[in-house]
mmCIF file with all atom_site columns, C-alpha atoms in Angstrom:
data_model
loop_
_atom_site.group_PDB
_atom_site.id
_atom_site.type_symbol
_atom_site.label_atom_id
_atom_site.label_alt_id
_atom_site.label_comp_id
_atom_site.label_asym_id
_atom_site.label_entity_id
_atom_site.label_seq_id
_atom_site.pdbx_PDB_ins_code
_atom_site.Cartn_x
_atom_site.Cartn_y
_atom_site.Cartn_z
_atom_site.occupancy
_atom_site.B_iso_or_equiv
_atom_site.pdbx_formal_charge
_atom_site.auth_seq_id
_atom_site.auth_comp_id
_atom_site.auth_asym_id
_atom_site.auth_atom_id
_atom_site.pdbx_PDB_model_num
ATOM 1   C CA . UNK A 1 1   ? 64.417 -122.982 47.554 1.00 0.00 ? 1   UNK A CA 1
ATOM 2   C CA . UNK A 1 2   ? 60.660 -123.049 48.349 1.00 0.00 ? 2   UNK A CA 1
ATOM 3   C CA . UNK A 1 3   ? 59.089 -126.471 48.796 1.00 0.00 ? 3   UNK A CA 1
ATOM 4   C CA . UNK A 1 4   ? 56.139 -127.218 46.457 1.00 0.00 ? 4   UNK A CA 1
ATOM 5   C CA . UNK A 1 5   ? 52.881 -127.176 48.437 1.00 0.00 ? 5   UNK A CA 1
ATOM 6   C CA . UNK A 1 6   ? 51.775 -130.529 47.013 1.00 0.00 ? 6   UNK A CA 1
ATOM 7   C CA . UNK A 1 7   ? 54.732 -132.396 48.536 1.00 0.00 ? 7   UNK A CA 1
ATOM 8   C CA . UNK A 1 8   ? 54.554 -130.662 51.916 1.00 0.00 ? 8   UNK A CA 1
ATOM 9   C CA . UNK A 1 9   ? 52.446 -133.407 53.569 1.00 0.00 ? 9   UNK A CA 1
ATOM 10  C CA . UNK A 1 10  ? 54.741 -136.118 52.183 1.00 0.00 ? 10  UNK A CA 1
ATOM 11  C CA . UNK A 1 11  ? 57.794 -134.352 53.581 1.00 0.00 ? 11  UNK A CA 1
ATOM 12  C CA . UNK A 1 12  ? 56.124 -134.067 56.982 1.00 0.00 ? 12  UNK A CA 1
ATOM 13  C CA . UNK A 1 13  ? 55.475 -137.825 56.984 1.00 0.00 ? 13  UNK A CA 1
ATOM 14  C CA . UNK A 1 14  ? 59.139 -138.491 56.219 1.00 0.00 ? 14  UNK A CA 1
ATOM 15  C CA . UNK A 1 15  ? 60.297 -136.068 58.917 1.00 0.00 ? 15  UNK A CA 1
ATOM 16  C CA . UNK A 1 16  ? 58.008 -137.665 61.497 1.00 0.00 ? 16  UNK A CA 1
ATOM 17  C CA . UNK A 1 17  ? 59.491 -141.049 60.642 1.00 0.00 ? 17  UNK A CA 1
ATOM 18  C CA . UNK A 1 18  ? 63.052 -139.730 61.080 1.00 0.00 ? 18  UNK A CA 1
ATOM 19  C CA . UNK A 1 19  ? 62.077 -138.248 64.443 1.00 0.00 ? 19  UNK A CA 1
ATOM 20  C CA . UNK A 1 20  ? 60.401 -141.472 65.572 1.00 0.00 ? 20  UNK A CA 1
ATOM 21  C CA . UNK A 1 21  ? 63.441 -143.654 64.822 1.00 0.00 ? 21  UNK A CA 1
ATOM 22  C CA . UNK A 1 22  ? 65.744 -141.146 66.516 1.00 0.00 ? 22  UNK A CA 1
ATOM 23  C CA . UNK A 1 23  ? 67.689 -140.057 63.431 1.00 0.00 ? 23  UNK A CA 1
ATOM 24  C CA . UNK A 1 24  ? 67.063 -136.321 63.847 1.00 0.00 ? 24  UNK A CA 1
ATOM 25  C CA . UNK A 1 25  ? 66.313 -133.849 66.643 1.00 0.00 ? 25  UNK A CA 1
ATOM 26  C CA . UNK A 1 26  ? 65.095 -130.269 66.820 1.00 0.00 ? 26  UNK A CA 1
ATOM 27  C CA . UNK A 1 27  ? 67.605 -127.410 66.981 1.00 0.00 ? 27  UNK A CA 1
ATOM 28  C CA . UNK A 1 28  ? 66.825 -124.004 68.476 1.00 0.00 ? 28  UNK A CA 1
ATOM 29  C CA . UNK A 1 29  ? 69.848 -121.836 67.633 1.00 0.00 ? 29  UNK A CA 1
ATOM 30  C CA . UNK A 1 30  ? 71.928 -123.386 64.825 1.00 0.00 ? 30  UNK A CA 1
ATOM 31  C CA . UNK A 1 31  ? 75.137 -121.743 63.672 1.00 0.00 ? 31  UNK A CA 1
ATOM 32  C CA . UNK A 1 32  ? 74.915 -123.461 60.288 1.00 0.00 ? 32  UNK A CA 1
ATOM 33  C CA . UNK A 1 33  ? 71.811 -124.315 58.309 1.00 0.00 ? 33  UNK A CA 1
ATOM 34  C CA . UNK A 1 34  ? 71.079 -126.124 55.041 1.00 0.00 ? 34  UNK A CA 1
ATOM 35  C CA . UNK A 1 35  ? 67.957 -126.534 52.933 1.00 0.00 ? 35  UNK A CA 1
ATOM 36  C CA . UNK A 1 36  ? 66.019 -129.679 52.152 1.00 0.00 ? 36  UNK A CA 1
ATOM 37  C CA . UNK A 1 37  ? 65.395 -130.817 48.590 1.00 0.00 ? 37  UNK A CA 1
ATOM 38  C CA . UNK A 1 38  ? 62.499 -133.216 47.921 1.00 0.00 ? 38  UNK A CA 1
ATOM 39  C CA . UNK A 1 39  ? 63.476 -135.790 45.290 1.00 0.00 ? 39  UNK A CA 1
ATOM 40  C CA . UNK A 1 40  ? 60.888 -138.073 43.727 1.00 0.00 ? 40  UNK A CA 1
ATOM 41  C CA . UNK A 1 41  ? 62.068 -141.679 43.403 1.00 0.00 ? 41  UNK A CA 1
ATOM 42  C CA . UNK A 1 42  ? 61.195 -144.024 40.522 1.00 0.00 ? 42  UNK A CA 1
ATOM 43  C CA . UNK A 1 43  ? 58.401 -145.588 42.570 1.00 0.00 ? 43  UNK A CA 1
ATOM 44  C CA . UNK A 1 44  ? 56.784 -142.190 43.081 1.00 0.00 ? 44  UNK A CA 1
ATOM 45  C CA . UNK A 1 45  ? 57.774 -141.848 46.728 1.00 0.00 ? 45  UNK A CA 1
ATOM 46  C CA . UNK A 1 46  ? 59.522 -138.738 48.025 1.00 0.00 ? 46  UNK A CA 1
ATOM 47  C CA . UNK A 1 47  ? 63.078 -138.866 49.315 1.00 0.00 ? 47  UNK A CA 1
ATOM 48  C CA . UNK A 1 48  ? 63.942 -135.993 51.637 1.00 0.00 ? 48  UNK A CA 1
ATOM 49  C CA . UNK A 1 49  ? 67.501 -134.900 50.830 1.00 0.00 ? 49  UNK A CA 1
ATOM 50  C CA . UNK A 1 50  ? 69.511 -132.130 52.430 1.00 0.00 ? 50  UNK A CA 1
ATOM 51  C CA . UNK A 1 51  ? 71.610 -129.822 50.269 1.00 0.00 ? 51  UNK A CA 1
ATOM 52  C CA . UNK A 1 52  ? 74.942 -129.979 52.099 1.00 0.00 ? 52  UNK A CA 1
ATOM 53  C CA . UNK A 1 53  ? 76.963 -128.274 49.342 1.00 0.00 ? 53  UNK A CA 1
ATOM 54  C CA . UNK A 1 54  ? 77.906 -125.233 51.431 1.00 0.00 ? 54  UNK A CA 1
ATOM 55  C CA . UNK A 1 55  ? 78.800 -127.368 54.452 1.00 0.00 ? 55  UNK A CA 1
ATOM 56  C CA . UNK A 1 56  ? 80.833 -129.723 52.277 1.00 0.00 ? 56  UNK A CA 1
ATOM 57  C CA . UNK A 1 57  ? 82.795 -126.846 50.769 1.00 0.00 ? 57  UNK A CA 1
ATOM 58  C CA . UNK A 1 58  ? 83.803 -125.745 54.272 1.00 0.00 ? 58  UNK A CA 1
ATOM 59  C CA . UNK A 1 59  ? 84.880 -129.216 55.434 1.00 0.00 ? 59  UNK A CA 1
ATOM 60  C CA . UNK A 1 60  ? 88.369 -130.669 54.897 1.00 0.00 ? 60  UNK A CA 1
ATOM 61  C CA . UNK A 1 61  ? 88.390 -133.781 52.746 1.00 0.00 ? 61  UNK A CA 1
ATOM 62  C CA . UNK A 1 62  ? 88.926 -137.164 54.367 1.00 0.00 ? 62  UNK A CA 1
ATOM 63  C CA . UNK A 1 63  ? 91.497 -138.835 52.109 1.00 0.00 ? 63  UNK A CA 1
ATOM 64  C CA . UNK A 1 64  ? 90.788 -142.359 53.349 1.00 0.00 ? 64  UNK A CA 1
ATOM 65  C CA . UNK A 1 65  ? 90.869 -144.395 50.138 1.00 0.00 ? 65  UNK A CA 1
ATOM 66  C CA . UNK A 1 66  ? 87.980 -146.513 48.959 1.00 0.00 ? 66  UNK A CA 1
ATOM 67  C CA . UNK A 1 67  ? 88.939 -150.003 47.757 1.00 0.00 ? 67  UNK A CA 1
ATOM 68  C CA . UNK A 1 68  ? 89.786 -150.540 44.096 1.00 0.00 ? 68  UNK A CA 1
ATOM 69  C CA . UNK A 1 69  ? 86.522 -151.905 42.722 1.00 0.00 ? 69  UNK A CA 1
ATOM 70  C CA . UNK A 1 70  ? 88.118 -153.963 39.957 1.00 0.00 ? 70  UNK A CA 1
ATOM 71  C CA . UNK A 1 71  ? 90.337 -155.832 42.420 1.00 0.00 ? 71  UNK A CA 1
ATOM 72  C CA . UNK A 1 72  ? 87.383 -156.564 44.694 1.00 0.00 ? 72  UNK A CA 1
ATOM 73  C CA . UNK A 1 73  ? 85.330 -157.913 41.810 1.00 0.00 ? 73  UNK A CA 1
ATOM 74  C CA . UNK A 1 74  ? 88.186 -160.160 40.683 1.00 0.00 ? 74  UNK A CA 1
ATOM 75  C CA . UNK A 1 75  ? 88.569 -161.401 44.266 1.00 0.00 ? 75  UNK A CA 1
ATOM 76  C CA . UNK A 1 76  ? 84.987 -162.716 44.312 1.00 0.00 ? 76  UNK A CA 1
ATOM 77  C CA . UNK A 1 77  ? 85.499 -165.089 41.383 1.00 0.00 ? 77  UNK A CA 1
ATOM 78  C CA . UNK A 1 78  ? 86.321 -168.749 41.911 1.00 0.00 ? 78  UNK A CA 1
ATOM 79  C CA . UNK A 1 79  ? 84.000 -169.241 44.894 1.00 0.00 ? 79  UNK A CA 1
ATOM 80  C CA . UNK A 1 80  ? 81.309 -171.916 44.930 1.00 0.00 ? 80  UNK A CA 1
ATOM 81  C CA . UNK A 1 81  ? 78.994 -169.998 47.276 1.00 0.00 ? 81  UNK A CA 1
ATOM 82  C CA . UNK A 1 82  ? 78.316 -166.283 47.569 1.00 0.00 ? 82  UNK A CA 1
ATOM 83  C CA . UNK A 1 83  ? 76.039 -164.138 49.710 1.00 0.00 ? 83  UNK A CA 1
ATOM 84  C CA . UNK A 1 84  ? 75.343 -160.511 48.835 1.00 0.00 ? 84  UNK A CA 1
ATOM 85  C CA . UNK A 1 85  ? 74.235 -158.048 51.504 1.00 0.00 ? 85  UNK A CA 1
ATOM 86  C CA . UNK A 1 86  ? 73.367 -154.367 51.667 1.00 0.00 ? 86  UNK A CA 1
ATOM 87  C CA . UNK A 1 87  ? 73.515 -152.228 54.789 1.00 0.00 ? 87  UNK A CA 1
ATOM 88  C CA . UNK A 1 88  ? 70.080 -151.089 55.974 1.00 0.00 ? 88  UNK A CA 1
ATOM 89  C CA . UNK A 1 89  ? 69.945 -147.273 55.800 1.00 0.00 ? 89  UNK A CA 1
ATOM 90  C CA . UNK A 1 90  ? 73.710 -147.505 55.324 1.00 0.00 ? 90  UNK A CA 1
ATOM 91  C CA . UNK A 1 91  ? 75.271 -144.319 56.620 1.00 0.00 ? 91  UNK A CA 1
ATOM 92  C CA . UNK A 1 92  ? 72.483 -143.789 59.162 1.00 0.00 ? 92  UNK A CA 1
ATOM 93  C CA . UNK A 1 93  ? 73.892 -146.651 61.249 1.00 0.00 ? 93  UNK A CA 1
ATOM 94  C CA . UNK A 1 94  ? 76.866 -144.489 62.248 1.00 0.00 ? 94  UNK A CA 1
ATOM 95  C CA . UNK A 1 95  ? 76.311 -141.925 65.000 1.00 0.00 ? 95  UNK A CA 1
ATOM 96  C CA . UNK A 1 96  ? 77.399 -138.333 64.498 1.00 0.00 ? 96  UNK A CA 1
ATOM 97  C CA . UNK A 1 97  ? 79.882 -136.925 67.001 1.00 0.00 ? 97  UNK A CA 1
ATOM 98  C CA . UNK A 1 98  ? 77.646 -134.901 69.401 1.00 0.00 ? 98  UNK A CA 1
ATOM 99  C CA . UNK A 1 99  ? 79.679 -131.725 68.802 1.00 0.00 ? 99  UNK A CA 1
ATOM 100 C CA . UNK A 1 100 ? 79.076 -132.018 65.043 1.00 0.00 ? 100 UNK A CA 1
ATOM 101 C CA . UNK A 1 101 ? 75.360 -132.823 65.064 1.00 0.00 ? 101 UNK A CA 1
ATOM 102 C CA . UNK A 1 102 ? 74.166 -129.221 64.808 1.00 0.00 ? 102 UNK A CA 1
ATOM 103 C CA . UNK A 1 103 ? 76.390 -128.576 61.794 1.00 0.00 ? 103 UNK A CA 1
ATOM 104 C CA . UNK A 1 104 ? 73.952 -130.763 59.846 1.00 0.00 ? 104 UNK A CA 1
ATOM 105 C CA . UNK A 1 105 ? 70.990 -128.515 60.761 1.00 0.00 ? 105 UNK A CA 1
ATOM 106 C CA . UNK A 1 106 ? 68.392 -128.071 58.027 1.00 0.00 ? 106 UNK A CA 1
ATOM 107 C CA . UNK A 1 107 ? 65.245 -125.996 57.632 1.00 0.00 ? 107 UNK A CA 1
ATOM 108 C CA . UNK A 1 108 ? 61.857 -127.759 57.312 1.00 0.00 ? 108 UNK A CA 1
ATOM 109 C CA . UNK A 1 109 ? 58.183 -126.730 57.393 1.00 0.00 ? 109 UNK A CA 1
ATOM 110 C CA . UNK A 1 110 ? 58.115 -128.130 60.967 1.00 0.00 ? 110 UNK A CA 1
ATOM 111 C CA . UNK A 1 111 ? 61.127 -126.183 62.187 1.00 0.00 ? 111 UNK A CA 1
ATOM 112 C CA . UNK A 1 112 ? 64.888 -126.676 62.218 1.00 0.00 ? 112 UNK A CA 1
ATOM 113 C CA . UNK A 1 113 ? 66.337 -130.135 62.786 1.00 0.00 ? 113 UNK A CA 1
ATOM 114 C CA . UNK A 1 114 ? 69.758 -131.764 62.733 1.00 0.00 ? 114 UNK A CA 1
ATOM 115 C CA . UNK A 1 115 ? 71.001 -135.322 62.299 1.00 0.00 ? 115 UNK A CA 1
ATOM 116 C CA . UNK A 1 116 ? 72.028 -137.528 65.219 1.00 0.00 ? 116 UNK A CA 1
ATOM 117 C CA . UNK A 1 117 ? 73.271 -140.123 62.731 1.00 0.00 ? 117 UNK A CA 1
ATOM 118 C CA . UNK A 1 118 ? 75.473 -139.702 59.679 1.00 0.00 ? 118 UNK A CA 1
ATOM 119 C CA . UNK A 1 119 ? 73.270 -138.532 56.780 1.00 0.00 ? 119 UNK A CA 1
ATOM 120 C CA . UNK A 1 120 ? 73.651 -139.089 53.078 1.00 0.00 ? 120 UNK A CA 1
ATOM 121 C CA . UNK A 1 121 ? 75.161 -136.142 51.236 1.00 0.00 ? 121 UNK A CA 1
ATOM 122 C CA . UNK A 1 122 ? 78.131 -135.338 53.474 1.00 0.00 ? 122 UNK A CA 1
ATOM 123 C CA . UNK A 1 123 ? 81.274 -135.468 51.373 1.00 0.00 ? 123 UNK A CA 1
ATOM 124 C CA . UNK A 1 124 ? 83.204 -137.604 53.860 1.00 0.00 ? 124 UNK A CA 1
ATOM 125 C CA . UNK A 1 125 ? 80.369 -140.037 54.593 1.00 0.00 ? 125 UNK A CA 1
ATOM 126 C CA . UNK A 1 126 ? 81.646 -142.705 52.195 1.00 0.00 ? 126 UNK A CA 1
ATOM 127 C CA . UNK A 1 127 ? 85.171 -142.610 53.589 1.00 0.00 ? 127 UNK A CA 1
ATOM 128 C CA . UNK A 1 128 ? 83.873 -142.702 57.167 1.00 0.00 ? 128 UNK A CA 1
ATOM 129 C CA . UNK A 1 129 ? 81.652 -145.708 56.472 1.00 0.00 ? 129 UNK A CA 1
ATOM 130 C CA . UNK A 1 130 ? 84.404 -147.574 54.623 1.00 0.00 ? 130 UNK A CA 1
ATOM 131 C CA . UNK A 1 131 ? 86.865 -146.973 57.473 1.00 0.00 ? 131 UNK A CA 1
ATOM 132 C CA . UNK A 1 132 ? 84.325 -148.369 59.941 1.00 0.00 ? 132 UNK A CA 1
ATOM 133 C CA . UNK A 1 133 ? 83.669 -151.481 57.859 1.00 0.00 ? 133 UNK A CA 1
ATOM 134 C CA . UNK A 1 134 ? 87.381 -152.171 57.427 1.00 0.00 ? 134 UNK A CA 1
ATOM 135 C CA . UNK A 1 135 ? 87.869 -151.861 61.166 1.00 0.00 ? 135 UNK A CA 1
ATOM 136 C CA . UNK A 1 136 ? 84.941 -154.180 61.917 1.00 0.00 ? 136 UNK A CA 1
ATOM 137 C CA . UNK A 1 137 ? 85.956 -156.888 59.424 1.00 0.00 ? 137 UNK A CA 1
ATOM 138 C CA . UNK A 1 138 ? 89.717 -156.302 59.514 1.00 0.00 ? 138 UNK A CA 1
ATOM 139 C CA . UNK A 1 139 ? 90.662 -159.959 60.142 1.00 0.00 ? 139 UNK A CA 1
ATOM 140 C CA . UNK A 1 140 ? 88.174 -161.283 57.552 1.00 0.00 ? 140 UNK A CA 1
ATOM 141 C CA . UNK A 1 141 ? 88.700 -158.931 54.608 1.00 0.00 ? 141 UNK A CA 1
ATOM 142 C CA . UNK A 1 142 ? 89.869 -160.553 51.365 1.00 0.00 ? 142 UNK A CA 1
ATOM 143 C CA . UNK A 1 143 ? 89.469 -163.975 53.003 1.00 0.00 ? 143 UNK A CA 1
ATOM 144 C CA . UNK A 1 144 ? 85.747 -164.613 53.259 1.00 0.00 ? 144 UNK A CA 1
ATOM 145 C CA . UNK A 1 145 ? 84.288 -161.125 52.839 1.00 0.00 ? 145 UNK A CA 1
ATOM 146 C CA . UNK A 1 146 ? 84.673 -158.078 50.607 1.00 0.00 ? 146 UNK A CA 1
ATOM 147 C CA . UNK A 1 147 ? 83.222 -154.687 51.612 1.00 0.00 ? 147 UNK A CA 1
ATOM 148 C CA . UNK A 1 148 ? 82.715 -151.662 49.408 1.00 0.00 ? 148 UNK A CA 1
ATOM 149 C CA . UNK A 1 149 ? 81.038 -149.036 51.588 1.00 0.00 ? 149 UNK A CA 1
ATOM 150 C CA . UNK A 1 150 ? 77.654 -150.655 52.364 1.00 0.00 ? 150 UNK A CA 1
ATOM 151 C CA . UNK A 1 151 ? 77.867 -153.433 49.753 1.00 0.00 ? 151 UNK A CA 1
ATOM 152 C CA . UNK A 1 152 ? 79.101 -156.714 51.216 1.00 0.00 ? 152 UNK A CA 1
ATOM 153 C CA . UNK A 1 153 ? 79.778 -160.083 49.630 1.00 0.00 ? 153 UNK A CA 1
ATOM 154 C CA . UNK A 1 154 ? 80.547 -163.172 51.701 1.00 0.00 ? 154 UNK A CA 1
ATOM 155 C CA . UNK A 1 155 ? 82.458 -165.779 49.699 1.00 0.00 ? 155 UNK A CA 1
ATOM 156 C CA . UNK A 1 156 ? 83.378 -169.416 50.271 1.00 0.00 ? 156 UNK A CA 1
ATOM 157 C CA . UNK A 1 157 ? 85.678 -171.529 48.106 1.00 0.00 ? 157 UNK A CA 1
ATOM 158 C CA . UNK A 1 158 ? 83.697 -174.635 49.073 1.00 0.00 ? 158 UNK A CA 1
ATOM 159 C CA . UNK A 1 159 ? 79.907 -174.591 49.366 1.00 0.00 ? 159 UNK A CA 1
ATOM 160 C CA . UNK A 1 160 ? 79.959 -176.693 52.536 1.00 0.00 ? 160 UNK A CA 1
ATOM 161 C CA . UNK A 1 161 ? 81.916 -173.934 54.317 1.00 0.00 ? 161 UNK A CA 1
ATOM 162 C CA . UNK A 1 162 ? 79.486 -171.147 53.496 1.00 0.00 ? 162 UNK A CA 1
ATOM 163 C CA . UNK A 1 163 ? 77.117 -171.551 56.427 1.00 0.00 ? 163 UNK A CA 1
ATOM 164 C CA . UNK A 1 164 ? 80.013 -171.311 58.875 1.00 0.00 ? 164 UNK A CA 1
ATOM 165 C CA . UNK A 1 165 ? 81.413 -168.272 57.056 1.00 0.00 ? 165 UNK A CA 1
ATOM 166 C CA . UNK A 1 166 ? 78.012 -166.573 57.234 1.00 0.00 ? 166 UNK A CA 1
ATOM 167 C CA . UNK A 1 167 ? 77.735 -167.374 60.920 1.00 0.00 ? 167 UNK A CA 1
ATOM 168 C CA . UNK A 1 168 ? 81.031 -165.576 61.587 1.00 0.00 ? 168 UNK A CA 1
ATOM 169 C CA . UNK A 1 169 ? 79.883 -162.537 59.619 1.00 0.00 ? 169 UNK A CA 1
ATOM 170 C CA . UNK A 1 170 ? 76.524 -162.395 61.398 1.00 0.00 ? 170 UNK A CA 1
ATOM 171 C CA . UNK A 1 171 ? 78.234 -162.619 64.786 1.00 0.00 ? 171 UNK A CA 1
ATOM 172 C CA . UNK A 1 172 ? 80.413 -159.656 63.847 1.00 0.00 ? 172 UNK A CA 1
ATOM 173 C CA . UNK A 1 173 ? 77.419 -157.666 62.568 1.00 0.00 ? 173 UNK A CA 1
ATOM 174 C CA . UNK A 1 174 ? 75.542 -158.387 65.783 1.00 0.00 ? 174 UNK A CA 1
ATOM 175 C CA . UNK A 1 175 ? 78.505 -157.323 67.917 1.00 0.00 ? 175 UNK A CA 1
ATOM 176 C CA . UNK A 1 176 ? 78.567 -153.905 66.260 1.00 0.00 ? 176 UNK A CA 1
ATOM 177 C CA . UNK A 1 177 ? 74.769 -153.673 65.944 1.00 0.00 ? 177 UNK A CA 1
ATOM 178 C CA . UNK A 1 178 ? 74.830 -153.349 62.170 1.00 0.00 ? 178 UNK A CA 1
ATOM 179 C CA . UNK A 1 179 ? 71.650 -154.206 60.284 1.00 0.00 ? 179 UNK A CA 1
ATOM 180 C CA . UNK A 1 180 ? 71.247 -155.471 56.734 1.00 0.00 ? 180 UNK A CA 1
ATOM 181 C CA . UNK A 1 181 ? 68.397 -154.775 54.319 1.00 0.00 ? 181 UNK A CA 1
ATOM 182 C CA . UNK A 1 182 ? 66.869 -158.220 53.764 1.00 0.00 ? 182 UNK A CA 1
ATOM 183 C CA . UNK A 1 183 ? 65.092 -157.046 50.616 1.00 0.00 ? 183 UNK A CA 1
ATOM 184 C CA . UNK A 1 184 ? 68.496 -156.451 49.012 1.00 0.00 ? 184 UNK A CA 1
ATOM 185 C CA . UNK A 1 185 ? 70.230 -159.597 50.278 1.00 0.00 ? 185 UNK A CA 1
ATOM 186 C CA . UNK A 1 186 ? 70.808 -162.924 48.518 1.00 0.00 ? 186 UNK A CA 1
ATOM 187 C CA . UNK A 1 187 ? 72.252 -165.856 50.453 1.00 0.00 ? 187 UNK A CA 1
ATOM 188 C CA . UNK A 1 188 ? 74.071 -168.970 49.279 1.00 0.00 ? 188 UNK A CA 1
ATOM 189 C CA . UNK A 1 189 ? 73.883 -168.200 45.565 1.00 0.00 ? 189 UNK A CA 1
ATOM 190 C CA . UNK A 1 190 ? 76.309 -168.965 42.746 1.00 0.00 ? 190 UNK A CA 1
ATOM 191 C CA . UNK A 1 191 ? 76.107 -165.513 41.140 1.00 0.00 ? 191 UNK A CA 1
ATOM 192 C CA . UNK A 1 192 ? 74.918 -162.013 41.932 1.00 0.00 ? 192 UNK A CA 1
ATOM 193 C CA . UNK A 1 193 ? 75.310 -158.291 41.331 1.00 0.00 ? 193 UNK A CA 1
ATOM 194 C CA . UNK A 1 194 ? 78.284 -156.549 42.907 1.00 0.00 ? 194 UNK A CA 1
ATOM 195 C CA . UNK A 1 195 ? 79.447 -153.026 42.032 1.00 0.00 ? 195 UNK A CA 1
ATOM 196 C CA . UNK A 1 196 ? 77.691 -153.030 38.675 1.00 0.00 ? 196 UNK A CA 1
ATOM 197 C CA . UNK A 1 197 ? 78.902 -156.469 37.570 1.00 0.00 ? 197 UNK A CA 1
ATOM 198 C CA . UNK A 1 198 ? 77.364 -159.932 37.649 1.00 0.00 ? 198 UNK A CA 1
ATOM 199 C CA . UNK A 1 199 ? 79.851 -162.070 39.566 1.00 0.00 ? 199 UNK A CA 1
ATOM 200 C CA . UNK A 1 200 ? 79.928 -165.821 38.930 1.00 0.00 ? 200 UNK A CA 1
ATOM 201 C CA . UNK A 1 201 ? 82.042 -168.753 39.999 1.00 0.00 ? 201 UNK A CA 1
ATOM 202 C CA . UNK A 1 202 ? 83.790 -168.851 36.619 1.00 0.00 ? 202 UNK A CA 1
ATOM 203 C CA . UNK A 1 203 ? 83.884 -165.182 35.693 1.00 0.00 ? 203 UNK A CA 1
ATOM 204 C CA . UNK A 1 204 ? 82.142 -161.819 35.569 1.00 0.00 ? 204 UNK A CA 1
ATOM 205 C CA . UNK A 1 205 ? 80.037 -159.856 33.124 1.00 0.00 ? 205 UNK A CA 1
ATOM 206 C CA . UNK A 1 206 ? 78.758 -156.295 32.957 1.00 0.00 ? 206 UNK A CA 1
ATOM 207 C CA . UNK A 1 207 ? 75.199 -155.995 34.172 1.00 0.00 ? 207 UNK A CA 1
#
């Protein structure tokens, strides 16, 4: 699909940013190639998406199960202190296997590039991210943290324990070099949004 001329410069800016942070690299002779699709966000900015539909249809499905959202929401009730966190650039924090990088190749006005990190749009990205989070927080899950892909909630029955619980979570995040998006985090609150619901100490309600 041709890219509208008016968004070409915006796409180039986004591509340069991805190159600068080391998320993508140039490919000379790809065996598989996808197209990019510019999507305009609500704030007017352009999100550069890759149409991985053909690649996804050729990939076997990872049947790793995502958690049951309703059970996770119920498990956050009855806690005096909550902290809500969101993974910064979520999937991009997981490296692609080197042998699979070029399978994500996509055509751009600057040339052909592929992802060095896991991009959005791959059909197994959610399962891969969830598996990683469950491995990282295995001994803490359902005790003082709940993880649904890149949405995390740290919970403490007693408010005075919350700082120590957060410290443990931050130490684990630091160990695995995972970053959170501070603009989407809320710390030490009594209620907050989690998986489309407002979670409170005494109950939940639909947002």
